[in-house]
CSV table of C-alpha atoms in Angstrom, one decimal:
chain,number,residue,atom,x,y,z
P,1,MET,CA,-239.2,-1.8,-165.3
P,2,PHE,CA,-242.6,-1.0,-164.2
P,3,ASP,CA,-244.2,-1.8,-161.1
P,4,LEU,CA,-247.6,-3.2,-161.9
P,5,SER,CA,-249.6,-1.2,-159.1
P,6,GLN,CA,-253.0,-1.1,-157.8
P,7,GLU,CA,-253.5,2.4,-160.0
P,8,LEU,CA,-252.0,0.6,-163.0
P,9,ALA,CA,-253.8,-2.6,-162.6
P,10,GLU,CA,-257.4,-0.3,-162.7
P,11,LEU,CA,-256.1,1.3,-165.5
P,12,LEU,CA,-255.7,-1.6,-167.4
P,13,GLU,CA,-259.2,-2.8,-166.4
P,14,GLU,CA,-260.6,1.0,-167.1
P,15,ASP,CA,-259.0,1.0,-170.7
P,16,ARG,CA,-258.3,-2.5,-172.4
P,17,ARG,CA,-257.2,-1.0,-175.7
P,18,TYR,CA,-253.6,-1.7,-174.5
P,19,ASP,CA,-251.6,-4.1,-173.4
P,20,VAL,CA,-249.3,-3.8,-170.6
P,21,ALA,CA,-246.4,-4.2,-172.4
P,22,ALA,CA,-247.1,-1.0,-174.1
P,23,TYR,CA,-247.4,0.7,-171.2
P,24,GLU,CA,-244.1,-0.3,-170.0
P,25,PHE,CA,-242.4,0.2,-173.4
P,26,VAL,CA,-243.5,3.9,-173.3
P,27,PHE,CA,-241.7,4.1,-169.9
P,28,SER,CA,-238.8,2.6,-171.4
P,29,ALA,CA,-239.0,4.6,-174.4
P,30,LEU,CA,-238.8,8.0,-172.1
P,31,HIS,CA,-235.9,7.0,-170.2
P,32,TYR,CA,-234.2,6.4,-173.7
P,33,ALA,CA,-235.1,9.7,-175.1
P,34,GLN,CA,-233.9,11.6,-171.8
P,35,ALA,CA,-230.6,9.7,-171.3
P,36,VAL,CA,-229.5,8.2,-174.7
P,37,LEU,CA,-231.2,10.7,-177.1
P,38,GLN,CA,-230.6,13.5,-174.9
P,39,MET,CA,-234.3,14.7,-175.6
P,40,GLY,CA,-236.2,17.4,-173.1
P,41,THR,CA,-235.9,20.3,-171.3
P,42,GLU,CA,-235.9,21.0,-167.7
P,43,ARG,CA,-239.3,22.2,-166.9
P,44,PRO,CA,-241.6,21.9,-164.0
P,45,SER,CA,-244.6,19.8,-163.9
P,46,GLU,CA,-247.6,20.2,-162.7
P,47,PRO,CA,-249.2,18.4,-159.7
P,48,THR,CA,-250.5,14.8,-160.2
P,49,GLY,CA,-253.5,15.3,-157.6
P,50,PHE,CA,-251.9,12.2,-155.8
P,51,SER,CA,-250.5,14.1,-152.9
P,52,ASP,CA,-249.8,11.2,-150.8
P,53,ASP,CA,-246.9,9.9,-153.2
P,54,GLU,CA,-245.3,13.5,-153.9
P,55,PRO,CA,-243.8,16.2,-151.7
P,56,GLU,CA,-244.8,19.5,-152.4
P,57,GLU,CA,-241.1,20.4,-153.1
P,58,GLU,CA,-240.5,17.9,-155.5
P,59,MET,CA,-243.1,19.6,-157.7
P,60,ASP,CA,-241.1,22.6,-157.5
P,61,GLU,CA,-237.9,20.8,-158.9
P,62,PRO,CA,-238.0,21.2,-162.7
P,63,GLN,CA,-237.6,18.0,-164.2
P,64,GLN,CA,-236.0,16.6,-167.6
P,65,HIS,CA,-239.5,17.2,-170.1
P,66,VAL,CA,-239.9,15.5,-173.3
P,67,THR,CA,-242.7,16.9,-175.8
P,68,GLY,CA,-245.0,14.5,-177.1
P,69,GLN,CA,-243.7,15.0,-180.4
P,70,GLU,CA,-240.1,14.3,-178.7
P,71,LEU,CA,-241.3,11.0,-177.2
P,72,CYS,CA,-243.0,9.9,-180.3
P,73,GLU,CA,-239.6,10.1,-182.2
P,74,ALA,CA,-237.9,8.4,-179.1
P,75,ILE,CA,-240.6,5.3,-179.5
P,76,ARG,CA,-239.7,5.0,-183.3
P,77,GLN,CA,-236.1,4.9,-182.8
P,78,TYR,CA,-236.4,2.6,-179.1
P,79,ALA,CA,-238.7,0.2,-181.3
P,80,ILE,CA,-236.7,0.1,-184.1
P,81,ARG,CA,-233.7,-0.5,-182.2
P,82,GLN,CA,-235.5,-3.4,-180.0
P,83,PHE,CA,-237.6,-4.8,-182.6
P,84,GLY,CA,-235.7,-4.2,-186.0
P,85,TYR,CA,-238.2,-4.5,-188.9
P,86,MET,CA,-240.8,-5.9,-186.2
P,87,ALA,CA,-241.3,-3.1,-185.0
P,88,LYS,CA,-244.5,-2.1,-186.2
P,89,THR,CA,-245.8,-5.4,-185.3
P,90,VAL,CA,-244.9,-5.6,-182.0
P,91,LEU,CA,-246.4,-2.1,-181.5
P,92,ASN,CA,-249.9,-3.1,-183.4
P,93,SER,CA,-249.7,-6.6,-181.2
P,94,TRP,CA,-250.2,-4.2,-178.1
P,95,GLY,CA,-253.0,-2.1,-179.7
P,96,VAL,CA,-250.7,0.8,-180.8
P,97,HIS,CA,-251.4,1.6,-184.3
P,98,THR,CA,-250.5,5.6,-184.5
P,99,THR,CA,-249.3,7.7,-182.4
P,100,GLY,CA,-252.3,9.1,-181.1
P,101,ASP,CA,-252.4,5.6,-179.4
P,102,ILE,CA,-249.1,7.0,-177.6
P,103,GLY,CA,-251.0,10.0,-176.7
P,104,GLU,CA,-253.5,8.1,-175.0
P,105,ILE,CA,-251.2,5.7,-173.4
P,106,VAL,CA,-249.4,9.0,-171.9
P,107,PHE,CA,-252.4,10.6,-170.6
P,108,ASN,CA,-253.6,7.7,-169.0
P,109,LEU,CA,-250.8,7.4,-167.1
P,110,ILE,CA,-250.8,11.2,-166.3
P,111,ARG,CA,-254.5,10.4,-165.3
P,112,PHE,CA,-253.4,7.8,-162.8
P,113,GLY,CA,-250.1,9.9,-161.5
P,114,ARG,CA,-247.6,7.5,-163.2
P,115,MET,CA,-246.6,10.2,-165.5
P,116,ARG,CA,-246.6,14.0,-165.2
P,117,LYS,CA,-247.3,17.1,-167.7
P,118,THR,CA,-246.7,20.8,-168.1
P,119,PRO,CA,-249.2,23.2,-168.2
P,120,ASP,CA,-248.7,23.2,-172.4
P,121,ASP,CA,-249.2,19.5,-172.9
P,122,ARG,CA,-252.2,18.6,-174.6
P,123,ARG,CA,-253.3,15.1,-175.7
P,124,GLU,CA,-253.7,16.5,-178.9
P,125,ASP,CA,-249.6,16.9,-179.3
P,126,PHE,CA,-249.4,13.1,-180.1
P,127,ASP,CA,-252.1,13.4,-183.0
P,128,ASP,CA,-250.3,12.7,-186.4
P,129,VAL,CA,-246.6,12.9,-185.5
P,130,TYR,CA,-245.9,10.3,-187.9
P,131,ASP,CA,-247.5,7.3,-190.3
P,132,PHE,CA,-246.6,4.1,-188.7
P,133,GLU,CA,-246.5,2.5,-192.2
P,134,THR,CA,-243.7,5.1,-193.3
P,135,ALA,CA,-241.7,5.6,-190.0
P,136,PHE,CA,-241.1,1.9,-189.2
P,137,GLU,CA,-241.2,0.5,-192.8
P,138,GLN,CA,-238.9,2.9,-194.7
P,139,GLU,CA,-236.2,1.5,-192.4
P,140,PHE,CA,-235.9,-1.7,-194.0
P,141,LYS,CA,-236.1,-1.9,-197.7
P,142,ILE,CA,-235.9,-5.4,-199.4
P,143,VAL,CA,-233.3,-5.4,-202.0
P,144,PRO,CA,-233.5,-8.2,-204.7
P,145,PRO,CA,-230.3,-9.8,-205.5
P,146,GLY,CA,-228.3,-8.9,-208.7
């Protein structure tokens, strides 16, 4: 999963809105988006500002970049796959109630050097991608017997 480093501990201390599980889930969903759903395109990312941890030449190499909208969709699919009809409840228990919350988590991770972004990425890319009620409950319809 995800290494609970000093930076993440500081992030969780600074922003208490989201459970550590939400951050771990975003990382897992990003991997799911790239490896399973084949989302993203190769694009160079911006330097994170944590130069001790990343060699210059690594920044010049294009990486598989997933947009905010793609990541939100991957999170929706991954949450349903992992938690079924409880997906929305689980995400809500971690403090994630909207796709805007996903954007907050991603940009917290970017700010602390745990994720990268391209010059075109904005926090607003995550706003109103879908409604949680519709996105997580439409998959599961209770059909009365008969």
